[in-house]
Every structure is written in structure tokens, then in C-alpha cells.
Coordinates of C-alpha atoms in Angstrom, one line a residue:
X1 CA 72.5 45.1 69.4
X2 CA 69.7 43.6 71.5
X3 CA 67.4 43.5 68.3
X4 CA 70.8 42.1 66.2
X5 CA 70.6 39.7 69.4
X6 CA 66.7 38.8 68.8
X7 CA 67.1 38.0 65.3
X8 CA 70.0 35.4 65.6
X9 CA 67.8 33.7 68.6
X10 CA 64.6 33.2 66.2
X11 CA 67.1 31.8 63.5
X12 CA 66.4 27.8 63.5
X13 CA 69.2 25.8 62.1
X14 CA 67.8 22.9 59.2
X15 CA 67.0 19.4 60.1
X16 CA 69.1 17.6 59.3
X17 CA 67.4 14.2 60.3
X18 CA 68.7 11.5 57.6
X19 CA 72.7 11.3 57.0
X20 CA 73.9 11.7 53.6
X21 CA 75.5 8.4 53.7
X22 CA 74.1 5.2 54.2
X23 CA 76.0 2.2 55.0
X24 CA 75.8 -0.7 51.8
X25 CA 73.6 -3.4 54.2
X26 CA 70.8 -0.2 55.0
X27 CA 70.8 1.1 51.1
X28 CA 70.6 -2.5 49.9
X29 CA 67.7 -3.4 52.5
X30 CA 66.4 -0.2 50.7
X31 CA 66.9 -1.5 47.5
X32 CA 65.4 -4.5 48.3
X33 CA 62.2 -3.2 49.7
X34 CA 61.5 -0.8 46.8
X35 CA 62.1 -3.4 44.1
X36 CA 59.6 -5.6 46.3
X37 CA 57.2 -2.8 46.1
X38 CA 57.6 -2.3 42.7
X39 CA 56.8 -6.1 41.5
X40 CA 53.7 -6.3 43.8
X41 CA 52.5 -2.9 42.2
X42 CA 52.9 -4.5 38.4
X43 CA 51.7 -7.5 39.7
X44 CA 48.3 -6.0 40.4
X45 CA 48.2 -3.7 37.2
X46 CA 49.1 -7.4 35.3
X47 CA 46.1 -8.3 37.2
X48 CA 43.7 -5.7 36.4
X49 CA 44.7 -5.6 32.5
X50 CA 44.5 -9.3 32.3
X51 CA 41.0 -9.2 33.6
X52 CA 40.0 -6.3 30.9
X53 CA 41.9 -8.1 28.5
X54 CA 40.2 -11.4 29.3
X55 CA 36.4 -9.7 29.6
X56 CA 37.4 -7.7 26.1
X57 CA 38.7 -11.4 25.1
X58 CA 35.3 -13.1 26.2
X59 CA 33.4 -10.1 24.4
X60 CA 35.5 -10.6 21.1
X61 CA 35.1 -14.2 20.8
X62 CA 31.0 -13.9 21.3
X63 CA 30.6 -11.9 18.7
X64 CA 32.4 -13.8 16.3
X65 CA 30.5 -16.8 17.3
X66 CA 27.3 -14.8 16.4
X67 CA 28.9 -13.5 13.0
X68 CA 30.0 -17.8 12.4
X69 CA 26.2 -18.8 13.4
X70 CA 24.8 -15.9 11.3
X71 CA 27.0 -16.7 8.4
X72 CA 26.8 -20.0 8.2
X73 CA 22.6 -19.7 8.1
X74 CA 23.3 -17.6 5.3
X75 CA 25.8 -20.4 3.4
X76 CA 22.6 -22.6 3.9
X77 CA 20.1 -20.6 2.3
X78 CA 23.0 -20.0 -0.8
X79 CA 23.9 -16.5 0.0
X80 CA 27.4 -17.1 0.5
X81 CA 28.9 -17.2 -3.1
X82 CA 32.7 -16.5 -2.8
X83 CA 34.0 -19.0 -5.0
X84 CA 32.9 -20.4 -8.4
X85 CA 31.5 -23.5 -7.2
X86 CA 29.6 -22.5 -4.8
X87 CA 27.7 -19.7 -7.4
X88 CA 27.0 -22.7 -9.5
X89 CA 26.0 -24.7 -6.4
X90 CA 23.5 -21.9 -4.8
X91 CA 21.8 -21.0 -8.2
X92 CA 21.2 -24.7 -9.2
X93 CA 19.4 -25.1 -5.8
X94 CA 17.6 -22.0 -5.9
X95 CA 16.3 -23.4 -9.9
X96 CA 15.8 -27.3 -8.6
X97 CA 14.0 -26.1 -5.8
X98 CA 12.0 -22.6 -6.5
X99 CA 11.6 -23.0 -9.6
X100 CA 11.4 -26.9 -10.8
X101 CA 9.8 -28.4 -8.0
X102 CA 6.8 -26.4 -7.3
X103 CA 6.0 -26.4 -11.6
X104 CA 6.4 -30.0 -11.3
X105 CA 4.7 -30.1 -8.5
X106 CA 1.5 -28.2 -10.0
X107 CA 1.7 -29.8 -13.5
X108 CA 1.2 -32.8 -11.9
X109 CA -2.1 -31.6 -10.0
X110 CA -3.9 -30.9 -13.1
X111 CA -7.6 -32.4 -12.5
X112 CA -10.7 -30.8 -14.5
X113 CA -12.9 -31.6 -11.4
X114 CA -10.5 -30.0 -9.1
X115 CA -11.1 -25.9 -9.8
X116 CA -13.0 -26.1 -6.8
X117 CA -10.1 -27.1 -4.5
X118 CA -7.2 -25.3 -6.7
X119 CA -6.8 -23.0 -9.6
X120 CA -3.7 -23.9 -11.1
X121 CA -3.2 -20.2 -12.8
X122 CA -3.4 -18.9 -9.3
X123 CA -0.6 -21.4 -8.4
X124 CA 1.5 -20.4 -11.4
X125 CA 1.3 -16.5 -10.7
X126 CA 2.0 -17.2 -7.6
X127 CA 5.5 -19.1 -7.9
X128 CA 6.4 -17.0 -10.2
X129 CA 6.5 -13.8 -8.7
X130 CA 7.6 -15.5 -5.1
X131 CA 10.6 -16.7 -7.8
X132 CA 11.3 -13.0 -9.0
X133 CA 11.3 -11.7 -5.3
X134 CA 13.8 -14.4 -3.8
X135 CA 16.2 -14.1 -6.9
X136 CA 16.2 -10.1 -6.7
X137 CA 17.1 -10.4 -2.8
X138 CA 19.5 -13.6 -3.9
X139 CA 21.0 -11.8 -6.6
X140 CA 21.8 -8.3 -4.8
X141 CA 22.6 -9.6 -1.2
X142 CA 25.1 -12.1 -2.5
X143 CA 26.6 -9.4 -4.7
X144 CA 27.2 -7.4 -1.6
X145 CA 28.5 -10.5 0.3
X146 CA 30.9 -11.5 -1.7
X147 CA 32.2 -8.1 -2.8
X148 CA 32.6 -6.6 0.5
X149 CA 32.7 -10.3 3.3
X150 CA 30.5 -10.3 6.3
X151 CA 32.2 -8.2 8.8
X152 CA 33.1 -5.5 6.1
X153 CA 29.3 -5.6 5.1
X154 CA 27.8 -5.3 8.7
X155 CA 30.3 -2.3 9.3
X156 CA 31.7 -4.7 12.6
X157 CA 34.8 -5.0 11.7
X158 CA 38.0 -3.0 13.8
X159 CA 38.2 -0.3 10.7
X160 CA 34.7 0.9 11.2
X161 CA 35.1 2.2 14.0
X162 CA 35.2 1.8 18.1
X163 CA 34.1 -2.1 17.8
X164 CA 35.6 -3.2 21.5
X165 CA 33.2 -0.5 22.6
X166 CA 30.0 -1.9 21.4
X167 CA 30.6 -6.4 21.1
X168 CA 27.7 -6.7 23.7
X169 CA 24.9 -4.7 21.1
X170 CA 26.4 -6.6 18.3
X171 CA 25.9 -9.7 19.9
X172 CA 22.4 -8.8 21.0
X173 CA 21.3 -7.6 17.4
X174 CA 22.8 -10.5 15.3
X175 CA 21.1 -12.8 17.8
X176 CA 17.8 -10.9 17.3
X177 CA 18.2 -10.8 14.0
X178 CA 18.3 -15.0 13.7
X179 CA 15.2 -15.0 16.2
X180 CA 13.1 -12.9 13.9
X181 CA 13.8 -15.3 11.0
X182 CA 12.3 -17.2 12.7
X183 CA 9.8 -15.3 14.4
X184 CA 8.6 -14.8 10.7
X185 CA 9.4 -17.9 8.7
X186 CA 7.7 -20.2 11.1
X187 CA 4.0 -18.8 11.8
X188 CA 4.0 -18.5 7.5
X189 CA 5.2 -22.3 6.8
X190 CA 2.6 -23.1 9.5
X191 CA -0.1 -21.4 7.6
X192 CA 1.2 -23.0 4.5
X193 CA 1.1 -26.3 6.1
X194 CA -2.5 -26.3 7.0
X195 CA -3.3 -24.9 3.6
X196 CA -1.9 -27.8 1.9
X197 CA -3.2 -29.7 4.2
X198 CA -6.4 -29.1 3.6
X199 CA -6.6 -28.7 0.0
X200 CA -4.7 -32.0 -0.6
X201 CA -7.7 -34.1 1.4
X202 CA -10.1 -32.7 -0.5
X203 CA -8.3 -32.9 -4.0
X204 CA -7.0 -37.2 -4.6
X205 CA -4.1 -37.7 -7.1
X206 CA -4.7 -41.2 -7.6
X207 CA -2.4 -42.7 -4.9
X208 CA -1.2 -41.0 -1.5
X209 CA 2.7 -41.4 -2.2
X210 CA 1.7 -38.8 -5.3
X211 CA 0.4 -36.5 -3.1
X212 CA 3.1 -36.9 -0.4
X213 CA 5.7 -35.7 -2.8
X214 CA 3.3 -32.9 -4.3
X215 CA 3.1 -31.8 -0.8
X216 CA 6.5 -31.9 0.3
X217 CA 8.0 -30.3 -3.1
X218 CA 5.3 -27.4 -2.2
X219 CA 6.1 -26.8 1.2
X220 CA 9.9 -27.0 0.9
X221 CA 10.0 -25.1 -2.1
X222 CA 7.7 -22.4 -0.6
X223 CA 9.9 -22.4 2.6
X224 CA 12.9 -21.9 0.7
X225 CA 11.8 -18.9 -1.2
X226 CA 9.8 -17.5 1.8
X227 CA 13.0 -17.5 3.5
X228 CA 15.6 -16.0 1.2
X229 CA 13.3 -12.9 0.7
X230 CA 13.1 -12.4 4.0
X231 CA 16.3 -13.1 5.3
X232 CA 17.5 -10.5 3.1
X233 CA 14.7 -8.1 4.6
X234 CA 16.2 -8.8 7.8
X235 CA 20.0 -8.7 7.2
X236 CA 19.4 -5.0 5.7
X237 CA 17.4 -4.6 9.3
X238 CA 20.4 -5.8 10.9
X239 CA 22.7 -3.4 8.8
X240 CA 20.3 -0.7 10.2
X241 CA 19.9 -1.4 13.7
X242 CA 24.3 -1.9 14.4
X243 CA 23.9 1.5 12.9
X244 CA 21.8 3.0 15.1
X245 CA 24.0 1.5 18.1
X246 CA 26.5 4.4 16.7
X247 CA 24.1 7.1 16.7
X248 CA 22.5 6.2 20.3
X249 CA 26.5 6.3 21.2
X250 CA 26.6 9.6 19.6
X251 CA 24.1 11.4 20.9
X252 CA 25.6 10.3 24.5
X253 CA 28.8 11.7 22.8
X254 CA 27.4 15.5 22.9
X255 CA 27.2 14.8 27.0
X256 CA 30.6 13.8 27.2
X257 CA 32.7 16.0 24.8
X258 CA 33.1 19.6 24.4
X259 CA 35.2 19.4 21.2
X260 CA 33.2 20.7 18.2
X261 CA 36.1 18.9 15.9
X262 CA 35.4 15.9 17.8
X263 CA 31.5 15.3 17.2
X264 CA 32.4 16.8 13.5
X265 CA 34.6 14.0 12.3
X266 CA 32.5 11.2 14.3
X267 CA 29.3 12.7 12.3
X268 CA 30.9 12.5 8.8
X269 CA 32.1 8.9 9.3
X270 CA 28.6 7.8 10.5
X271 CA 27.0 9.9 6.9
X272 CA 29.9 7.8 5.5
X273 CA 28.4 4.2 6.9
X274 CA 25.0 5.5 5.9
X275 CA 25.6 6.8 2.4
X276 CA 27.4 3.0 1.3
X277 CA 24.4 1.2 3.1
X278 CA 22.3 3.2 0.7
X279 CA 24.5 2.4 -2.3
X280 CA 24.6 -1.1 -1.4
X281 CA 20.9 -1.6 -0.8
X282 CA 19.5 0.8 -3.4
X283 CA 18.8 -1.6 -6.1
X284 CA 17.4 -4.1 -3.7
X285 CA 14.7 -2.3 -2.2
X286 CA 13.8 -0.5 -5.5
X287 CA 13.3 -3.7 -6.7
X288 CA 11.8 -5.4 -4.1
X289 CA 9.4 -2.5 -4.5
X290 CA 8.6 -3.1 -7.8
X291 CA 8.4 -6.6 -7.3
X292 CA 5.8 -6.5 -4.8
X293 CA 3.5 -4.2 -6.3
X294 CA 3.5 -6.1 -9.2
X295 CA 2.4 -8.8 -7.4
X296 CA -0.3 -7.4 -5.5
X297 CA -1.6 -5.6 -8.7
X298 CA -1.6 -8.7 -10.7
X299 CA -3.1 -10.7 -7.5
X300 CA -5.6 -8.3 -7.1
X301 CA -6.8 -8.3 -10.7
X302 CA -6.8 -12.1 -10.4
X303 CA -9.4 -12.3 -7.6
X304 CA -11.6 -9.5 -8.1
X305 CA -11.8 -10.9 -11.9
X306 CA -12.5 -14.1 -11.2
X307 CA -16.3 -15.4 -12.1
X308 CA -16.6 -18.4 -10.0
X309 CA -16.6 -19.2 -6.1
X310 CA -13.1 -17.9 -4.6
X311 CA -12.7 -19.4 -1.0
X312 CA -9.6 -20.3 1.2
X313 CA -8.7 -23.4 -0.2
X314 CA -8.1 -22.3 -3.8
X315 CA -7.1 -19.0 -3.6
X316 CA -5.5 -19.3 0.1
X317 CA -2.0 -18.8 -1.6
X318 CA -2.7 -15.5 -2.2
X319 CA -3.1 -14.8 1.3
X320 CA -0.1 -16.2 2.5
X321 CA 2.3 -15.2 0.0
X322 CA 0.8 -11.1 0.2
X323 CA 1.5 -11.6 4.0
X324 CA 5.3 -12.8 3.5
X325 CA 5.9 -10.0 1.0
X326 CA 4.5 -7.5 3.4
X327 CA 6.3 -7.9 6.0
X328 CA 9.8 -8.0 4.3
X329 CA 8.2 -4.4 3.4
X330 CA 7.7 -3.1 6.7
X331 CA 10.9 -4.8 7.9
X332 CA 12.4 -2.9 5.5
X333 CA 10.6 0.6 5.9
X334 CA 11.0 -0.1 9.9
X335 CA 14.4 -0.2 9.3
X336 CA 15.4 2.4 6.9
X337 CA 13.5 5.1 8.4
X338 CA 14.3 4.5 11.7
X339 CA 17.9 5.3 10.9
X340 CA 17.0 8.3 9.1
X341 CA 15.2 9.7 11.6
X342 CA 17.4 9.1 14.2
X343 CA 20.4 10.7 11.9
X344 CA 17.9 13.4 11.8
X345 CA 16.9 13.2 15.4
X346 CA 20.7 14.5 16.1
X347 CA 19.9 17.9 14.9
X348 CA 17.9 18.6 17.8
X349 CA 20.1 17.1 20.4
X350 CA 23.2 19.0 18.9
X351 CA 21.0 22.2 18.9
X352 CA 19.7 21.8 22.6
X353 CA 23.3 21.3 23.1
X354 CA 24.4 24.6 21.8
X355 CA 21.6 26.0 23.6
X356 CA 22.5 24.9 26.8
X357 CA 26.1 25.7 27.0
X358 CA 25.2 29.2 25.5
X359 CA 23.0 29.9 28.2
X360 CA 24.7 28.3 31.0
X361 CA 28.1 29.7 29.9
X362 CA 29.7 32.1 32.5
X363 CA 30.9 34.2 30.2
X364 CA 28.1 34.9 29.0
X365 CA 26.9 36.7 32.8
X366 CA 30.3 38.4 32.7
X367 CA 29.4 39.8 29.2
X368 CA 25.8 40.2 30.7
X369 CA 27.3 42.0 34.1
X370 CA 29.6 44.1 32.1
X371 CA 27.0 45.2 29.7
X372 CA 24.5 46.3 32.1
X373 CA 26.8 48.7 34.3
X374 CA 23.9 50.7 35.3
X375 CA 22.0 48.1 36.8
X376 CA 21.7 46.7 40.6
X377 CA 23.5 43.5 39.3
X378 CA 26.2 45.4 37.8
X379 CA 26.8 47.4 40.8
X380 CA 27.1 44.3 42.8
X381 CA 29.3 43.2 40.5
X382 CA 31.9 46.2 40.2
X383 CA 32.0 46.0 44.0
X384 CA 32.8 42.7 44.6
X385 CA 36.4 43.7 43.0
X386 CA 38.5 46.1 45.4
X387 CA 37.4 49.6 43.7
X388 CA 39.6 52.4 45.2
X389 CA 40.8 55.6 43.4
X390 CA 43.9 54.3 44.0
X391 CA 46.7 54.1 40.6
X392 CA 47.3 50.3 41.6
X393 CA 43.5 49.4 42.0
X394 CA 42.9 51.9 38.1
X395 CA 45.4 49.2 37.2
X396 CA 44.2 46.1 38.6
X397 CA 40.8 47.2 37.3
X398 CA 42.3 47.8 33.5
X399 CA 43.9 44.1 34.0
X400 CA 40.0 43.0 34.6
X401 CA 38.9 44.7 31.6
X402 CA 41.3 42.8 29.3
X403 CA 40.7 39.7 30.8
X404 CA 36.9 39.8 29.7
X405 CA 38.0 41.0 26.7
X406 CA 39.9 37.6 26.3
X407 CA 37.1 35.7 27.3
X408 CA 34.7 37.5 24.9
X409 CA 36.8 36.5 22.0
X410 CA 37.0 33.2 23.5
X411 CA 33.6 33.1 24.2
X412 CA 32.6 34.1 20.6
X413 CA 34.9 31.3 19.3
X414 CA 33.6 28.9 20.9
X415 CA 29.9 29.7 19.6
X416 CA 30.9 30.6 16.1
X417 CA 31.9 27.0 16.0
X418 CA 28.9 25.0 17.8
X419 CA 26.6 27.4 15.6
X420 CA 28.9 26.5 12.3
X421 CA 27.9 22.7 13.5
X422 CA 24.5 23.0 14.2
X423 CA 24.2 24.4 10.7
X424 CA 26.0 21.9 9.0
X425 CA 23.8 19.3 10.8
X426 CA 20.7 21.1 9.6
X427 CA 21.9 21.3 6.1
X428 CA 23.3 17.7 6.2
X429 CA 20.6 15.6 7.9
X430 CA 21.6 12.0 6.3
X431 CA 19.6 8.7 6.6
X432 CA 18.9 5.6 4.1
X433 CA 18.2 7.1 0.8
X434 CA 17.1 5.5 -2.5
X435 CA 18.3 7.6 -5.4
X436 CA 18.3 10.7 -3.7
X437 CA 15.0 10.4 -1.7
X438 CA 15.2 9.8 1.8
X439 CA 13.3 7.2 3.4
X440 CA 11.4 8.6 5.8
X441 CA 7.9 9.2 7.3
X442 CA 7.4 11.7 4.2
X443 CA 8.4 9.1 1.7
X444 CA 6.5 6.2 3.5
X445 CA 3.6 8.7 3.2
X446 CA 3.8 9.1 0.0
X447 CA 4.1 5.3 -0.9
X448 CA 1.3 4.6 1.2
X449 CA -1.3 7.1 -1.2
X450 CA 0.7 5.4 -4.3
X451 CA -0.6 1.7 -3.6
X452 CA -4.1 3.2 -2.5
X453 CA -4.2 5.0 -5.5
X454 CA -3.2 2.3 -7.4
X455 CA -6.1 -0.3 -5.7
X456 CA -8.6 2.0 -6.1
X457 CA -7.8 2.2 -10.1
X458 CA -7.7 -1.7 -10.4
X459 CA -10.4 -2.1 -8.5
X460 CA -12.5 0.4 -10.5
X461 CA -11.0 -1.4 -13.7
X462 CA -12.6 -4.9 -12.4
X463 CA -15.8 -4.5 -10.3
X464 CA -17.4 -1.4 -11.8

């Protein structure tokens, strides 16, 4: 009885602290206060999302100022051709102006005394392959243009991806792009300028009006050309460089994630972007290739077969139009293999990756522990867990067994698939490609010992 006695005393009855019925003025101050809270609380998350909404807002509407200001420069210079009228528009400029003018132009310089100041079959070589080049890079990039529109073409718009993610970069590039138009255009139209300059007070046309409009029609015809060739260098720059915004995102992604399914999907729709950029700009750069080395061989057997004095002022076309075609070259090597090396450069950030999570993973010291039962480590390890002789602990240490079990199969999941990924990587490197060759530092090599090979045979053809 006395311990009967002891166990009703430590029995505590339940608090009962709040009745179960309220009077209707407390609930509805209750009411009250709660709905109060509750506005003030969607007040500030209308707050915060309006500020994110405004900033993504703000972001938005930059970028497709920078698209407006990129395609309107490109409406200027006749790439926009999206209706019938302007087609016929752009291509009679490009012929009144490249083409007309500047034969005009030279036709009417025509002075026997002058081959000392200008050689008009220079002149005509000249304008005519600067002719070929802008109406290849006309021709292709206003095909893409109006086929596939601006955003659709840059691969900015909401269906290519996460583009709320990346509106700052876009902005950056596109406005990069512009600068190094004219970065490029002006330093050449200055060195034209002072050609002209010179050669036309040295060589008269019989009044100064004459040579006014000779030297304008030059000047704005040369502009012209010099900038649609390479504006087109630079847009595929462009095309290039918002790609590479992806894969610098990418290889951030392999820090982030864990999912081999994720980095899978995002690394088929990036070959995706790369393979149509290739399709779209194949024929352009095989033809600006072919383009320019025609040029240079045919400029090259020029001078070195020519008998007379060559100096600056006659042959100092030849200089400035080899340096504009040049560098819409490297622009467009830069470009091209700098995404396909850093498409290739993922294979060795996905396979450090691999690496480290195989060697950092903890199963892998269980397996390591479990497998090496003889050792010091193991030892330690088998008694950190209760070991008695004991039928519950046998059991307890079974249950252990199967648990690593578990984790070995999991642990041999997980690798199967980050080493099925690495390999795909490997055996799917991607990058800009031109009919199945890959534009890269081997390619770039190999077009490099091409045009050497190809001087050296011209030049043995013409001074030996």
C-alpha cells in the first residue's frame, strides 16, 4: 500500500492553462490580430518579389536595348533583309556603293604619268576581291538573319535556355561586340584616310572638286565593305562568346549538382547550340577562307611580279586591305576555337570531378575498413561498434553488414554512372566544326603550314 501510496503522489494532473472556450470579443480580437499578421507578412514577401521582379525587370529591358542598338547597326550596314523591299534595298546599296563607286571612281583616275602614284590594276584586284568578301559575309549572315531573327540566332531568347540567369553577360558581350567594330573599323578607315590622302596630292585630276568626289567615293566605299566583312567576323564572335557564358556556367554546375542526369541533359543541349552554330556558319567561314587566300595569293603574285618601283603610295592598298581581312581571320579562329576548347576543357573538370567524389566518398573508407579486417584501422574500426558474444550484439552486427552491403551497391551506382559520363564526355568532346573538322589548335596548326606552304611556292614561282 505505501508504494500504491507513492505512485499516486508522483502522478501530476495535465495543465490545463487555456479554457476550451473563448468568449466571441477574445476569439475575434484573435482573429483580428492573426489576419493583421498575416497581411504584414505578404506585404513584405510582395515587397521582396517586387524588388526581384523589378531588378529581373531592369535586367530584361537592358538587354533588349543592346539586342535594338545591335540590330539596328546591322539594318544600316543591309544585313537585315526580312522583307522584299528591303533585299532589293540592301543589295542595290551594296552594288551602288562597293561596287560602282569605287570602278567609277578608278576609271576616272586613269593618268599615263601617274603609275608612280597609283597602279590602277592594283586598284581593280583590290575592289574586287574586298567585293567577293563583303557579299560572301552579306550573303550568308543575312540568310541566317532572316531565317532564324536576331534573338533565335544569338541563342538569347527564353527557349534557349536559363536567359534571366545570364541578362548581365549578354549585355556585357553585345556591348563589346559594337566596341570592337569599332575598335577595328576605325584605326583601318584612318589608315585609308591618310593613304588617299597622300596619293591624291601627289596625283592632280584636273580640278579639286574631281578629286573630292574620287576621294570620298573611295573612302565610303572602302568603309562600307571593310565593315560588312567584319561585322560579320564579329557577330559569329559574339555567337561564340554568349556560348561560352553557358559553359563557364557549366563547369560551375559540376560544384553545385550531384545529379549525373542533370549535367547529362545540360551537356547535350549545349552540343545542341554548338552543332547549329556550326551548321549556320559553315559555309561562311569556308568561304571566307577561300576568299582570303585567294587574295593574298593573287596579291602576292602581284607585288613580287611587278618590275618597277613598288612603294606605299601605289601599292599601300595592299597593305590595308591584307590587314582588314586578317583580322576578321583571327576573330574568327579566336572565336571558334575558344569554344571548342572550352567544350573540350569540360572533360577534365567532369573527370576531376569524378575523381574527387570517388576518393572523398565515405563509402569508399567503409568498403576500405571492411576490406582490410586484419589491419590496425580495421580493428579500430570493428571496435568502435559494441562487439559482445552476445545473440543481440551477433544480430546488431549482421544488421551492420547489410547496411554496407546497401551502400556498396549504392556506392557502385553512383560511379557506374559518373564513369558512364566521363566517358561519354571523352567520346563526345564538341566545339565549332567545319564539315566534320573541329576547329581547334590542331586545325589552326594545320592552316597555319597550308598558307606557309603555299607563300613559299608563289614566292619560288616569282623571284627565283
Amino acid at each position: 500500500m505505501r508504494n500504491l501510496n507513492l505512485q499516486i503522489q508522483t502522478e501530476e494532473p495535465p495543465n490545463i492553462e487555456t479554457p476550451l472556450l473563448l468568449s466571441n470579443q477574445q476569439r475575434q480580437e484573435e482573429e483580428d490580430s492573426n489576419n493583421n499578421n498575416d497581411i504584414n507578412n505578404k506585404n513584405k514577401n510582395e515587397d521582396g518579389d517586387g524588388n526581384a521582379n523589378g531588378e529581373s525587370e531592369t535586367e530584361e529591358s537592358e538587354v533588349e536595348e543592346s539586342l535594338a542598338r545591335l540590330e539596328l547597326f546591322l539594318t544600316v550596314l543591309g544585313f537585315n533583309q526580312d522583307s522584299p523591299l528591303s533585299l532589293v534595298v540592301s543589295w542595290s546599296v551594296f552594288a551602288a556603293v562597293g561596287v560602282v563607286a569605287p570602278l567609277v571612281a578608278l576609271s576616272m583616275c586613269g593618268c599615263s604619268e601617274c603609275l608612280k602614284y597609283e597602279i590602277q590594276n592594283f586598284e581593280m584586284v583590290i575592289v574586287a576581291f574586298q567585293a567577293s568578301l563583303a557579299a560572301v559575309s552579306l550573303l550568308c549572315l543575312s540568310h541566317n538573319l532572316r531565317k532564324y531573327g536576331l534573338r533565335r540566332f544569338l541563342f538569347v531568347d527564353r527557349y534557349s535556355g536559363q536567359m534571366h540567369c545570364f541578362h548581365r553577360d549578354y549585355v556585357a558581350q553585345i556591348s563589346g561586340s559594337l566596341r570592337l567594330v569599332i575598335l577595328w573599323v576605325l584605326p583601318c578607315f584612318l589608315l585609308k584616310t591618310v593613304r588617299e590622302i597622300i596619293r591624291i596630292s601627289y596625283v592632280q585630276h584636273g580640278s579639286w572638286w574631281l578629286s573630292l568626289a574620287i576621294f570620298s567615293a573611295l573612302i565610303i566605299s572602302w568603309t562600307y565593305m571593310s565593315a560588312i566583312s567584319l561585322t560579320a567576323c564579329i557577330l559569329f564572335h559574339l555567337v561564340c562568346n554568349l556560348q561560352v557564358i553557358h559553359f563557364d556556367d557549366y563547369g560551375k554546375l559540376l560544384q553545385r549538382e550531384n545529379d549525373v542526369l542533370v549535367f547529362l541533359e545540360e551537356h547535350i543541349r549545349l552540343r545542341y547550340h554548338l552543332s547549329k552554330i556550326s551548321h549556320r556558319f559553315r559555309i561562311y567561314l569556308l568561304l571566307e577562307f577561300l576568299v582570303v587566300t585567294a587574295s593574298q595569293v593573287v596579291t602576292l603574285l602581284q607585288v613580287t611580279g611587278y618590275r618597277e618601283i613598288l612603294t606605299l603610295i601605289n601599292g599601300g592598298d595592299f597593305a590595308v586591305s591584307t590587314l582588314v581581312q586578317v583580322v576578321g581571320i583571327i576573330i574568327c579562329l579566336h572565336a571558334a576555337t575558344r569554344i571548342s576548347h572550352r567544350a573540350q576543357g569540360i572533360v577534365s573538370h567532369a573527370s576531376r570531378w569524378h575523381a574527387m567524389l570517388t576518393c572523398t566518398s565515405s563509402d569508399v573508407s567503409q568498403l576500405r575498413s571492411s576490406a582490410s579486417a586484419g589491419s590496425l584501422e580495421a580493428a579500430n574500426h570493428l571496435n568502435s561498434i559494441h562487439v559482445d558474444f552476445s545473440e543481440s550484439d551477433l544480430e546488431s552486427l549482421d544488421y551492420s553488414g547489410m547496411s554496407m552491403n546497401t551502400q556498396w551497391a549504392s556506392y557502385v551506382s553512383s560511379h557506374h554512372k559518373r564513369q558512364a559520363f566521363v566517358m561519354y564526355l571523352q567520346t563526345n568532346p564538341g566545339g565549332i566544326t567545319i564539315f566534320g573538322w573541329t576547329v581547334d589548335r590542331s586545325l589552326v596548326n594545320t592552316i597555319f603550314f597550308l598558307e606557309l606552304s603555299l607563300v613559299t611556292f608563289v614566292l619560288g614561282q616569282t623571284l627565283i
